[in-house]
PDB file of C-alpha atoms in Angstrom:
ATOM      1  CA  MET A  19      -1.877  -4.117 -13.709  1.00 55.00           C
ATOM      2  CA  GLY A  20       0.399  -5.674 -16.303  1.00 52.00           C
ATOM      3  CA  ILE A  21       4.180  -5.821 -16.350  1.00 57.00           C
ATOM      4  CA  SER A  22       6.705  -7.555 -18.608  1.00 51.00           C
ATOM      5  CA  GLY A  23      10.412  -8.025 -18.067  1.00 48.00           C
ATOM      6  CA  ASP A  24      11.412  -9.428 -21.463  1.00 49.00           C
ATOM      7  CA  ASP A  25      13.461  -6.647 -23.033  1.00 50.00           C
ATOM      8  CA  PRO A  26      16.033  -7.458 -25.736  1.00 49.00           C
ATOM      9  CA  SER A  27      17.189  -3.844 -26.009  1.00 50.00           C
ATOM     10  CA  HIS A  28      19.473  -4.097 -22.966  1.00 56.00           C
ATOM     11  CA  ARG A  29      22.304  -6.582 -22.743  1.00 67.00           C
ATOM     12  CA  CYS A  30      21.432  -8.278 -19.462  1.00 84.00           C
ATOM     13  CA  VAL A  31      18.348  -8.589 -17.326  1.00 93.00           C
ATOM     14  CA  ALA A  32      17.591 -10.628 -14.214  1.00 96.00           C
ATOM     15  CA  ARG A  33      14.119 -11.371 -12.864  1.00 96.00           C
ATOM     16  CA  VAL A  34      13.939 -12.758  -9.329  1.00 98.00           C
ATOM     17  CA  GLY A  35      10.881 -13.468  -7.170  1.00 98.00           C
ATOM     18  CA  VAL A  36      10.075 -14.270  -3.559  1.00 98.00           C
ATOM     19  CA  GLY A  37       6.903 -14.841  -1.572  1.00 98.00           C
ATOM     20  CA  ALA A  38       6.307 -12.307   1.218  1.00 98.00           C
ATOM     21  CA  MET A  39       3.438 -10.356   2.785  1.00 96.00           C
ATOM     22  CA  GLY A  40       0.939 -12.777   1.288  1.00 93.00           C
ATOM     23  CA  CYS A  41       1.934 -12.218  -2.343  1.00 96.00           C
ATOM     24  CA  LEU A  42       4.713 -12.582  -4.913  1.00 98.00           C
ATOM     25  CA  PHE A  43       7.363  -9.862  -4.955  1.00 99.00           C
ATOM     26  CA  GLU A  44       9.593  -9.570  -8.025  1.00 98.00           C
ATOM     27  CA  ALA A  45      12.654  -7.503  -8.886  1.00 98.00           C
ATOM     28  CA  ILE A  46      13.648  -6.989 -12.516  1.00 96.00           C
ATOM     29  CA  VAL A  47      17.136  -5.505 -12.822  1.00 97.00           C
ATOM     30  CA  TRP A  48      18.909  -4.415 -16.007  1.00 96.00           C
ATOM     31  CA  GLY A  49      22.687  -4.080 -16.233  1.00 95.00           C
ATOM     32  CA  ASP A  50      25.859  -5.280 -17.914  1.00 94.00           C
ATOM     33  CA  ASP A  51      26.292  -8.597 -16.082  1.00 95.00           C
ATOM     34  CA  ALA A  52      23.437 -11.072 -15.629  1.00 95.00           C
ATOM     35  CA  ASP A  53      24.907 -12.755 -12.549  1.00 97.00           C
ATOM     36  CA  TRP A  54      25.514  -9.420 -10.846  1.00 97.00           C
ATOM     37  CA  CYS A  55      21.971  -8.262 -11.667  1.00 97.00           C
ATOM     38  CA  ALA A  56      20.541 -11.477 -10.224  1.00 98.00           C
ATOM     39  CA  GLY A  57      22.663 -11.129  -7.094  1.00 98.00           C
ATOM     40  CA  VAL A  58      21.554  -7.596  -6.280  1.00 98.00           C
ATOM     41  CA  ALA A  59      17.949  -8.473  -7.120  1.00 98.00           C
ATOM     42  CA  ARG A  60      18.061 -11.348  -4.624  1.00 99.00           C
ATOM     43  CA  GLU A  61      19.600  -9.081  -1.995  1.00 99.00           C
ATOM     44  CA  ALA A  62      16.886  -6.477  -2.568  1.00 99.00           C
ATOM     45  CA  LEU A  63      14.197  -9.103  -2.102  1.00 99.00           C
ATOM     46  CA  GLY A  64      15.988 -10.208   1.053  1.00 99.00           C
ATOM     47  CA  VAL A  65      15.181  -6.743   2.387  1.00 99.00           C
ATOM     48  CA  VAL A  66      11.514  -7.427   1.626  1.00 99.00           C
ATOM     49  CA  GLU A  67      11.653 -10.743   3.501  1.00 99.00           C
ATOM     50  CA  ASP A  68      13.258  -9.041   6.507  1.00 98.00           C
ATOM     51  CA  LEU A  69      10.559  -6.368   6.541  1.00 99.00           C
ATOM     52  CA  ASP A  70       7.866  -9.018   6.364  1.00 98.00           C
ATOM     53  CA  GLN A  71       9.278 -10.397   9.604  1.00 98.00           C
ATOM     54  CA  GLN A  72       9.303  -6.909  11.136  1.00 98.00           C
ATOM     55  CA  LEU A  73       5.941  -5.522  10.010  1.00 98.00           C
ATOM     56  CA  SER A  74       3.553  -8.475   9.981  1.00 96.00           C
ATOM     57  CA  HIS A  75       0.889  -8.530  12.687  1.00 93.00           C
ATOM     58  CA  TYR A  76       0.541 -12.266  11.989  1.00 92.00           C
ATOM     59  CA  LYS A  77       4.071 -13.089  13.184  1.00 95.00           C
ATOM     60  CA  SER A  78       4.500 -13.466  16.939  1.00 96.00           C
ATOM     61  CA  THR A  79       8.061 -12.077  16.917  1.00 96.00           C
ATOM     62  CA  SER A  80       7.482  -9.016  14.719  1.00 98.00           C
ATOM     63  CA  ASP A  81       7.998  -5.448  15.901  1.00 98.00           C
ATOM     64  CA  ILE A  82       4.327  -4.721  15.182  1.00 98.00           C
ATOM     65  CA  THR A  83       3.180  -7.631  17.345  1.00 98.00           C
ATOM     66  CA  ARG A  84       5.481  -6.397  20.110  1.00 98.00           C
ATOM     67  CA  LEU A  85       4.063  -2.880  19.839  1.00 98.00           C
ATOM     68  CA  ASN A  86       0.498  -4.136  19.874  1.00 98.00           C
ATOM     69  CA  ALA A  87       1.203  -6.185  22.996  1.00 98.00           C
ATOM     70  CA  TRP A  88       3.132  -3.643  25.067  1.00 98.00           C
ATOM     71  CA  ALA A  89       2.825  -0.054  23.807  1.00 99.00           C
ATOM     72  CA  SER A  90      -0.384   0.616  25.744  1.00 98.00           C
ATOM     73  CA  HIS A  91       1.437  -0.296  28.987  1.00 98.00           C
ATOM     74  CA  SER A  92       4.610   1.751  28.466  1.00 98.00           C
ATOM     75  CA  PRO A  93       6.517   3.414  25.598  1.00 98.00           C
ATOM     76  CA  VAL A  94       8.307   0.973  23.282  1.00 98.00           C
ATOM     77  CA  ARG A  95      11.453   1.876  21.347  1.00 98.00           C
ATOM     78  CA  VAL A  96      11.425   0.780  17.708  1.00 98.00           C
ATOM     79  CA  GLU A  97      13.981   0.640  14.918  1.00 97.00           C
ATOM     80  CA  PRO A  98      14.467   4.079  13.267  1.00 98.00           C
ATOM     81  CA  GLY A  99      13.125   2.968   9.894  1.00 98.00           C
ATOM     82  CA  LEU A 100       9.896   1.730  11.447  1.00 99.00           C
ATOM     83  CA  PHE A 101       9.589   4.902  13.505  1.00 99.00           C
ATOM     84  CA  GLY A 102       9.965   6.942  10.325  1.00 99.00           C
ATOM     85  CA  LEU A 103       7.266   4.887   8.630  1.00 99.00           C
ATOM     86  CA  LEU A 104       4.855   5.364  11.535  1.00 99.00           C
ATOM     87  CA  SER A 105       5.576   9.097  11.525  1.00 99.00           C
ATOM     88  CA  GLN A 106       4.808   9.261   7.813  1.00 99.00           C
ATOM     89  CA  CYS A 107       1.620   7.258   8.384  1.00 99.00           C
ATOM     90  CA  ALA A 108       0.555   9.836  10.963  1.00 99.00           C
ATOM     91  CA  GLU A 109       1.116  12.561   8.371  1.00 99.00           C
ATOM     92  CA  TRP A 110      -0.963  10.693   5.779  1.00 99.00           C
ATOM     93  CA  THR A 111      -3.711  10.359   8.374  1.00 99.00           C
ATOM     94  CA  ARG A 112      -3.604  14.131   8.812  1.00 98.00           C
ATOM     95  CA  ILE A 113      -3.701  15.088   5.128  1.00 98.00           C
ATOM     96  CA  THR A 114      -6.505  12.614   4.367  1.00 98.00           C
ATOM     97  CA  GLY A 115      -8.652  13.667   7.304  1.00 98.00           C
ATOM     98  CA  GLY A 116      -8.449  10.191   8.798  1.00 98.00           C
ATOM     99  CA  ALA A 117      -9.336   8.231   5.651  1.00 98.00           C
ATOM    100  CA  PHE A 118      -5.948   6.517   5.926  1.00 99.00           C
ATOM    101  CA  ASP A 119      -5.130   5.155   9.368  1.00 99.00           C
ATOM    102  CA  VAL A 120      -2.931   2.226  10.411  1.00 98.00           C
ATOM    103  CA  ALA A 121      -4.134   2.110  14.033  1.00 98.00           C
ATOM    104  CA  VAL A 122      -7.262   0.190  13.046  1.00 96.00           C
ATOM    105  CA  GLY A 123      -6.407  -3.390  13.992  1.00 95.00           C
ATOM    106  CA  ALA A 124      -9.426  -3.684  16.289  1.00 94.00           C
ATOM    107  CA  LEU A 125     -11.752  -2.344  13.615  1.00 94.00           C
ATOM    108  CA  LEU A 126     -10.425  -4.661  10.901  1.00 91.00           C
ATOM    109  CA  ASP A 127     -10.833  -7.634  13.215  1.00 89.00           C
ATOM    110  CA  CYS A 128     -14.557  -6.841  13.456  1.00 88.00           C
ATOM    111  CA  TRP A 129     -15.001  -7.557   9.779  1.00 86.00           C
ATOM    112  CA  GLY A 130     -12.726 -10.596   9.724  1.00 81.00           C
ATOM    113  CA  PHE A 131     -11.198  -9.948   6.303  1.00 74.00           C
ATOM    114  CA  HIS A 132      -7.658 -10.310   7.599  1.00 68.00           C
ATOM    115  CA  THR A 133      -8.374 -13.742   9.036  1.00 65.00           C
ATOM    116  CA  GLY A 134      -9.978 -14.996   5.828  1.00 63.00           C
ATOM    117  CA  ALA A 135     -13.405 -15.192   7.508  1.00 67.00           C
ATOM    118  CA  GLY A 136     -15.159 -12.024   6.402  1.00 70.00           C
ATOM    119  CA  ARG A 137     -18.498 -11.233   8.020  1.00 78.00           C
ATOM    120  CA  VAL A 138     -20.798  -8.263   8.511  1.00 82.00           C
ATOM    121  CA  ALA A 139     -19.997  -6.576  11.808  1.00 83.00           C
ATOM    122  CA  GLY A 140     -22.729  -5.265  14.095  1.00 89.00           C
ATOM    123  CA  ALA A 141     -23.139  -1.572  14.855  1.00 92.00           C
ATOM    124  CA  GLU A 142     -22.338  -1.948  18.568  1.00 95.00           C
ATOM    125  CA  GLU A 143     -19.279  -4.047  17.784  1.00 95.00           C
ATOM    126  CA  ILE A 144     -18.047  -1.436  15.320  1.00 95.00           C
ATOM    127  CA  SER A 145     -18.605   1.378  17.810  1.00 96.00           C
ATOM    128  CA  GLU A 146     -16.643  -0.458  20.485  1.00 97.00           C
ATOM    129  CA  ALA A 147     -13.785  -1.224  18.080  1.00 96.00           C
ATOM    130  CA  MET A 148     -13.631   2.389  16.924  1.00 97.00           C
ATOM    131  CA  SER A 149     -13.086   3.454  20.527  1.00 97.00           C
ATOM    132  CA  ARG A 150      -9.878   1.398  20.320  1.00 97.00           C
ATOM    133  CA  SER A 151      -8.757   2.712  16.933  1.00 98.00           C
ATOM    134  CA  GLY A 152      -7.030   5.741  15.466  1.00 98.00           C
ATOM    135  CA  MET A 153      -3.599   7.343  15.171  1.00 98.00           C
ATOM    136  CA  ALA A 154      -4.901  10.104  17.440  1.00 98.00           C
ATOM    137  CA  HIS A 155      -4.243   7.619  20.259  1.00 98.00           C
ATOM    138  CA  VAL A 156      -0.644   6.867  19.203  1.00 99.00           C
ATOM    139  CA  ALA A 157       2.134   9.052  20.628  1.00 99.00           C
ATOM    140  CA  LEU A 158       5.406   9.211  18.669  1.00 99.00           C
ATOM    141  CA  GLU A 159       8.545  10.607  20.305  1.00 98.00           C
ATOM    142  CA  PRO A 160      11.050  11.453  17.536  1.00 98.00           C
ATOM    143  CA  GLU A 161      13.950  12.196  19.878  1.00 98.00           C
ATOM    144  CA  THR A 162      13.934   8.640  21.233  1.00 98.00           C
ATOM    145  CA  ASP A 163      12.035   6.575  18.598  1.00 98.00           C
ATOM    146  CA  LEU A 164       9.530   5.656  21.308  1.00 99.00           C
ATOM    147  CA  VAL A 165       5.938   4.674  20.504  1.00 99.00           C
ATOM    148  CA  HIS A 166       3.189   4.791  23.130  1.00 99.00           C
ATOM    149  CA  PHE A 167      -0.486   3.871  22.764  1.00 99.00           C
ATOM    150  CA  LEU A 168      -2.589   6.294  24.786  1.00 98.00           C
ATOM    151  CA  ARG A 169      -5.441   3.876  25.461  1.00 96.00           C
ATOM    152  CA  PRO A 170      -5.718   0.100  25.852  1.00 97.00           C
ATOM    153  CA  GLY A 171      -6.618  -2.051  22.870  1.00 97.00           C
ATOM    154  CA  ILE A 172      -4.993   0.042  20.143  1.00 98.00           C
ATOM    155  CA  ARG A 173      -3.474  -2.237  17.489  1.00 97.00           C
ATOM    156  CA  LEU A 174      -1.467  -1.338  14.405  1.00 98.00           C
ATOM    157  CA  ASN A 175      -2.048  -2.996  11.045  1.00 97.00           C
ATOM    158  CA  LEU A 176       0.299  -1.937   8.236  1.00 98.00           C
ATOM    159  CA  GLY A 177      -1.442  -3.929   5.513  1.00 95.00           C
ATOM    160  CA  ALA A 178      -2.324  -0.780   3.557  1.00 96.00           C
ATOM    161  CA  VAL A 179       1.272   0.459   3.351  1.00 99.00           C
ATOM    162  CA  GLY A 180       3.633  -2.436   4.099  1.00 98.00           C
ATOM    163  CA  LYS A 181       4.170  -3.614   0.524  1.00 98.00           C
ATOM    164  CA  GLY A 182       4.944  -0.126  -0.704  1.00 99.00           C
ATOM    165  CA  TYR A 183       7.359   0.539   2.140  1.00 99.00           C
ATOM    166  CA  ALA A 184       9.137  -2.763   1.461  1.00 99.00           C
ATOM    167  CA  LEU A 185       9.511  -1.861  -2.217  1.00 99.00           C
ATOM    168  CA  ASP A 186      10.936   1.548  -1.300  1.00 99.00           C
ATOM    169  CA  CYS A 187      13.531  -0.072   0.972  1.00 99.00           C
ATOM    170  CA  ALA A 188      14.440  -2.654  -1.676  1.00 99.00           C
ATOM    171  CA  ALA A 189      14.836   0.104  -4.264  1.00 99.00           C
ATOM    172  CA  GLU A 190      17.048   2.068  -1.889  1.00 99.00           C
ATOM    173  CA  LEU A 191      19.403  -0.909  -1.676  1.00 99.00           C
ATOM    174  CA  LEU A 192      19.507  -1.219  -5.480  1.00 99.00           C
ATOM    175  CA  ARG A 193      20.380   2.454  -5.827  1.00 98.00           C
ATOM    176  CA  ARG A 194      23.196   2.079  -3.280  1.00 98.00           C
ATOM    177  CA  TYR A 195      24.647  -0.633  -5.508  1.00 98.00           C
ATOM    178  CA  GLY A 196      24.503   1.707  -8.471  1.00 98.00           C
ATOM    179  CA  VAL A 197      21.499   0.148 -10.210  1.00 98.00           C
ATOM    180  CA  THR A 198      19.966   2.685 -12.576  1.00 96.00           C
ATOM    181  CA  ARG A 199      17.250   0.579 -14.215  1.00 96.00           C
ATOM    182  CA  ALA A 200      14.892  -1.725 -12.337  1.00 97.00           C
ATOM    183  CA  LEU A 201      11.236  -2.532 -11.787  1.00 96.00           C
ATOM    184  CA  LEU A 202       9.914  -4.035  -8.573  1.00 98.00           C
ATOM    185  CA  HIS A 203       6.407  -5.071  -7.634  1.00 98.00           C
ATOM    186  CA  GLY A 204       4.457  -6.598  -4.778  1.00 98.00           C
ATOM    187  CA  GLY A 205       1.591  -8.726  -6.022  1.00 96.00           C
ATOM    188  CA  LEU A 206       1.329  -6.475  -9.108  1.00 94.00           C
ATOM    189  CA  SER A 207      -0.851  -4.097  -7.086  1.00 95.00           C
ATOM    190  CA  THR A 208       2.139  -1.871  -6.263  1.00 98.00           C
ATOM    191  CA  ILE A 209       4.915  -1.297  -8.813  1.00 98.00           C
ATOM    192  CA  LEU A 210       8.039   0.841  -8.392  1.00 98.00           C
ATOM    193  CA  ALA A 211      10.554   1.969 -11.006  1.00 97.00           C
ATOM    194  CA  VAL A 212      14.214   2.703 -10.363  1.00 97.00           C
ATOM    195  CA  GLY A 213      15.197   4.982 -13.209  1.00 96.00           C
ATOM    196  CA  THR A 214      13.602   4.170 -16.553  1.00 92.00           C
ATOM    197  CA  ALA A 215      13.217   0.707 -18.050  1.00 88.00           C
ATOM    198  CA  PRO A 216      15.139   0.427 -21.350  1.00 88.00           C
ATOM    199  CA  ASP A 217      12.066  -0.331 -23.466  1.00 79.00           C
ATOM    200  CA  PRO A 218       8.854   1.744 -23.315  1.00 81.00           C
ATOM    201  CA  ALA A 219       6.872  -1.478 -23.730  1.00 76.00           C
ATOM    202  CA  VAL A 220       8.309  -2.678 -20.416  1.00 78.00           C
ATOM    203  CA  ARG A 221       7.749   0.475 -18.373  1.00 80.00           C
ATOM    204  CA  ARG A 222       4.281   1.057 -19.821  1.00 86.00           C
ATOM    205  CA  LEU A 223       1.829  -0.264 -17.220  1.00 91.00           C
ATOM    206  CA  THR A 224      -1.809  -0.989 -17.950  1.00 90.00           C
ATOM    207  CA  VAL A 225      -4.460  -0.259 -15.334  1.00 91.00           C
ATOM    208  CA  ARG A 226      -7.259  -2.793 -15.707  1.00 88.00           C
ATOM    209  CA  ASN A 227     -10.935  -1.926 -15.624  1.00 88.00           C
ATOM    210  CA  PRO A 228     -12.527  -4.591 -13.385  1.00 87.00           C
ATOM    211  CA  VAL A 229     -15.935  -3.819 -14.912  1.00 84.00           C
ATOM    212  CA  GLY A 230     -15.970  -4.883 -18.545  1.00 76.00           C
ATOM    213  CA  GLY A 231     -12.358  -5.851 -19.170  1.00 70.00           C
ATOM    214  CA  GLN A 232     -11.029  -2.770 -20.965  1.00 79.00           C
ATOM    215  CA  PHE A 233      -8.133  -0.703 -19.653  1.00 87.00           C
ATOM    216  CA  LEU A 234      -8.707   2.410 -17.568  1.00 89.00           C
ATOM    217  CA  ALA A 235      -5.309   3.897 -18.333  1.00 90.00           C
ATOM    218  CA  THR A 236      -1.801   3.225 -19.551  1.00 91.00           C
ATOM    219  CA  VAL A 237       0.867   4.742 -17.314  1.00 93.00           C
ATOM    220  CA  GLU A 238       4.631   5.022 -17.704  1.00 92.00           C
ATOM    221  CA  ILE A 239       6.590   5.278 -14.467  1.00 94.00           C
ATOM    222  CA  ALA A 240      10.187   6.408 -13.990  1.00 94.00           C
ATOM    223  CA  ASP A 241      11.688   6.909 -10.521  1.00 96.00           C
ATOM    224  CA  ASN A 242       8.203   6.762  -9.031  1.00 97.00           C
ATOM    225  CA  ALA A 243       5.535   4.181  -8.215  1.00 98.00           C
ATOM    226  CA  LEU A 244       2.013   3.094  -9.086  1.00 98.00           C
ATOM    227  CA  ALA A 245      -0.412   1.440  -6.648  1.00 98.00           C
ATOM    228  CA  THR A 246      -3.978   0.230  -7.140  1.00 97.00           C
ATOM    229  CA  SER A 247      -6.693  -0.232  -4.519  1.00 95.00           C
ATOM    230  CA  GLY A 248      -9.982  -2.041  -5.108  1.00 90.00           C
ATOM    231  CA  ALA A 249     -12.447  -4.186  -3.205  1.00 74.00           C
ATOM    232  CA  TYR A 250     -13.632  -6.431  -6.035  1.00 69.00           C
ATOM    233  CA  HIS A 251     -11.588  -9.460  -4.907  1.00 66.00           C
ATOM    234  CA  GLN A 252     -12.143  -9.366  -1.135  1.00 64.00           C
ATOM    235  CA  PHE A 253     -15.700  -8.882   0.080  1.00 63.00           C
ATOM    236  CA  VAL A 254     -18.544 -10.469   2.012  1.00 70.00           C
ATOM    237  CA  GLU A 255     -22.203 -10.554   0.963  1.00 61.00           C
ATOM    238  CA  ALA A 256     -25.246 -10.471   3.227  1.00 57.00           C
ATOM    239  CA  GLU A 257     -28.904 -10.034   2.245  1.00 55.00           C
ATOM    240  CA  GLY A 258     -27.899  -9.059  -1.273  1.00 60.00           C
ATOM    241  CA  VAL A 259     -25.443  -6.359  -0.174  1.00 67.00           C
ATOM    242  CA  ARG A 260     -21.734  -6.643  -0.940  1.00 71.00           C
ATOM    243  CA  TYR A 261     -19.304  -5.260   1.650  1.00 73.00           C
ATOM    244  CA  GLY A 262     -15.724  -4.717   0.467  1.00 77.00           C
ATOM    245  CA  HIS A 263     -12.613  -5.153   2.591  1.00 83.00           C
ATOM    246  CA  ILE A 264     -11.493  -1.500   2.553  1.00 91.00           C
ATOM    247  CA  ILE A 265     -12.949  -0.002   5.723  1.00 93.00           C
ATOM    248  CA  ASP A 266     -13.418   3.733   6.266  1.00 97.00           C
ATOM    249  CA  PRO A 267     -11.653   4.405   9.604  1.00 97.00           C
ATOM    250  CA  ARG A 268     -13.923   7.397  10.201  1.00 97.00           C
ATOM    251  CA  THR A 269     -17.162   5.376  10.137  1.00 96.00           C
ATOM    252  CA  GLY A 270     -16.119   1.767  10.671  1.00 96.00           C
ATOM    253  CA  TRP A 271     -17.998   0.668   7.549  1.00 93.00           C
ATOM    254  CA  PRO A 272     -16.718  -0.376   4.101  1.00 92.00           C
ATOM    255  CA  SER A 273     -16.577   2.277   1.421  1.00 90.00           C
ATOM    256  CA  ASP A 274     -18.685   1.453  -1.647  1.00 86.00           C
ATOM    257  CA  THR A 275     -18.637   4.390  -4.075  1.00 90.00           C
ATOM    258  CA  VAL A 276     -15.243   3.830  -5.710  1.00 94.00           C
ATOM    259  CA  ILE A 277     -14.641   0.607  -7.634  1.00 94.00           C
ATOM    260  CA  THR A 278     -10.913   0.979  -8.229  1.00 95.00           C
ATOM    261  CA  VAL A 279      -8.280   3.707  -7.994  1.00 97.00           C
ATOM    262  CA  SER A 280      -4.655   3.810  -9.110  1.00 97.00           C
ATOM    263  CA  VAL A 281      -2.230   6.410  -7.781  1.00 98.00           C
ATOM    264  CA  VAL A 282       1.186   7.476  -9.056  1.00 98.00           C
ATOM    265  CA  ALA A 283       3.456   8.940  -6.370  1.00 98.00           C
ATOM    266  CA  ARG A 284       7.132   9.513  -5.728  1.00 98.00           C
ATOM    267  CA  SER A 285       7.332   6.575  -3.314  1.00 99.00           C
ATOM    268  CA  ALA A 286       5.601   3.213  -3.319  1.00 99.00           C
ATOM    269  CA  ALA A 287       4.532   3.695   0.299  1.00 99.00           C
ATOM    270  CA  ALA A 288       2.819   6.977  -0.583  1.00 99.00           C
ATOM    271  CA  ALA A 289       1.127   5.400  -3.604  1.00 99.00           C
ATOM    272  CA  ASP A 290      -0.082   2.510  -1.421  1.00 98.00           C
ATOM    273  CA  ALA A 291      -1.367   4.677   1.410  1.00 99.00           C
ATOM    274  CA  LEU A 292      -2.993   7.356  -0.695  1.00 99.00           C
ATOM    275  CA  SER A 293      -4.658   4.937  -3.107  1.00 98.00           C
ATOM    276  CA  THR A 294      -6.317   3.401  -0.041  1.00 98.00           C
ATOM    277  CA  ALA A 295      -7.387   6.853   1.151  1.00 98.00           C
ATOM    278  CA  LEU A 296      -8.762   7.849  -2.256  1.00 98.00           C
ATOM    279  CA  PHE A 297     -10.758   4.637  -2.475  1.00 97.00           C
ATOM    280  CA  ILE A 298     -12.621   6.026   0.528  1.00 97.00           C
ATOM    281  CA  LEU A 299     -12.565   9.749  -0.290  1.00 98.00           C
ATOM    282  CA  GLY A 300     -13.429   9.729  -3.993  1.00 96.00           C
ATOM    283  CA  PRO A 301     -12.383  11.772  -7.042  1.00 96.00           C
ATOM    284  CA  GLU A 302     -12.554  15.311  -5.665  1.00 97.00           C
ATOM    285  CA  ALA A 303     -10.024  14.461  -2.952  1.00 98.00           C
ATOM    286  CA  GLY A 304      -7.804  12.882  -5.602  1.00 97.00           C
ATOM    287  CA  CYS A 305      -7.724  16.139  -7.522  1.00 97.00           C
ATOM    288  CA  ASP A 306      -6.886  17.981  -4.292  1.00 98.00           C
ATOM    289  CA  LEU A 307      -4.006  15.626  -3.427  1.00 98.00           C
ATOM    290  CA  GLN A 308      -2.616  15.926  -6.954  1.00 98.00           C
ATOM    291  CA  ARG A 309      -2.920  19.713  -6.962  1.00 97.00           C
ATOM    292  CA  ASP A 310      -1.187  19.971  -3.573  1.00 97.00           C
ATOM    293  CA  GLY A 311       1.719  17.766  -4.712  1.00 98.00           C
ATOM    294  CA  HIS A 312       1.059  14.768  -2.462  1.00 98.00           C
ATOM    295  CA  ILE A 313       0.651  12.510  -5.510  1.00 98.00           C
ATOM    296  CA  ASP A 314       1.770  12.800  -9.127  1.00 98.00           C
ATOM    297  CA  GLY A 315      -1.563  11.644 -10.525  1.00 98.00           C
ATOM    298  CA  PHE A 316      -4.435   9.178 -10.294  1.00 98.00           C
ATOM    299  CA  THR A 317      -7.150   7.433 -12.273  1.00 97.00           C
ATOM    300  CA  MET A 318     -10.380   6.268 -10.646  1.00 96.00           C
ATOM    301  CA  LEU A 319     -13.491   4.327 -11.590  1.00 95.00           C
ATOM    302  CA  SER A 320     -16.481   5.160  -9.387  1.00 94.00           C
ATOM    303  CA  ARG A 321     -20.273   5.024  -9.392  1.00 89.00           C
ATOM    304  CA  GLY A 322     -22.394   8.141  -9.695  1.00 86.00           C
ATOM    305  CA  ASP A 323     -25.605   8.755  -7.773  1.00 83.00           C
ATOM    306  CA  GLY A 324     -27.591   6.998 -10.489  1.00 82.00           C
ATOM    307  CA  GLY A 325     -25.257   4.020 -10.596  1.00 80.00           C
ATOM    308  CA  ASP A 326     -23.525   5.128 -13.790  1.00 86.00           C
ATOM    309  CA  LEU A 327     -19.774   4.494 -14.084  1.00 90.00           C
ATOM    310  CA  ILE A 328     -17.498   7.542 -13.965  1.00 91.00           C
ATOM    311  CA  VAL A 329     -13.791   7.668 -14.820  1.00 93.00           C
ATOM    312  CA  THR A 330     -11.821  10.512 -13.224  1.00 95.00           C
ATOM    313  CA  SER A 331      -8.124  11.182 -13.834  1.00 95.00           C
ATOM    314  CA  ALA A 332      -5.653  13.932 -12.997  1.00 96.00           C
ATOM    315  CA  GLY A 333      -1.936  14.352 -13.565  1.00 94.00           C
ATOM    316  CA  LEU A 334      -1.631  11.404 -15.958  1.00 90.00           C
ATOM    317  CA  PRO A 335      -1.034  11.570 -19.732  1.00 78.00           C
TER     318      PRO A 335
END
């Protein structure tokens, strides 16, 4: 996706970046005072850095690492924001029929993508890991913010939703400060708009076609978010077969029908989570989610039965 922050139509703009969650996050804030815009942008990205420390399964002191270590032994109380995120993840698991699931740490480890050493997992290994995966084995107690894993070996991995959630929290801080125009992104794969950017050329986002180089769509966002999922950058090949890094939690194997999908939703976390789900589920499910109001719209490039390329869109101009 493409994004530009150079907009002469508004008096002041600040563009601030920080590295977190394995990518570059940026906040572009428009306002009447450049120093003030830069200050609130830095504070918003500080929220992202804090959430990286909380949500990363790579960090030994994170809340997720603590949950993964102890929640199968006894219930663990978590911070209310994290509990709310896990509750929403459970709901996304429900509405996608299990195509989105964050309790898949054991399964992802089989394939090695998250350690940078991707490999083709064996069928027995996948079966064993799936017995230790799934939000069905995670108990959430809303009265006490307690989380309990109902069987040993369950591990959470928020990689499919963490960036979007961090952007939502950063945007919430900007709104509390009275910011009415901002764009934020995490690695350009998830982009969130606070209000409407002053110039249509700035808020107009291009969705790239990874096959051929043309654009799939041009999308304008305002008080919503756009996220893209694809497996064309992270994959492993064996015996002439390419296996992408997006694993179907229901089967344990990578999904290979969809090439790329971009989702527009009211929150960046929803766009992140449901773009991942639609990468697995395909275009018909995208139309269902859009019709039922779970997403604002989507565009998808997939392969038909004969290998032909198919573009499917709903809810977008």
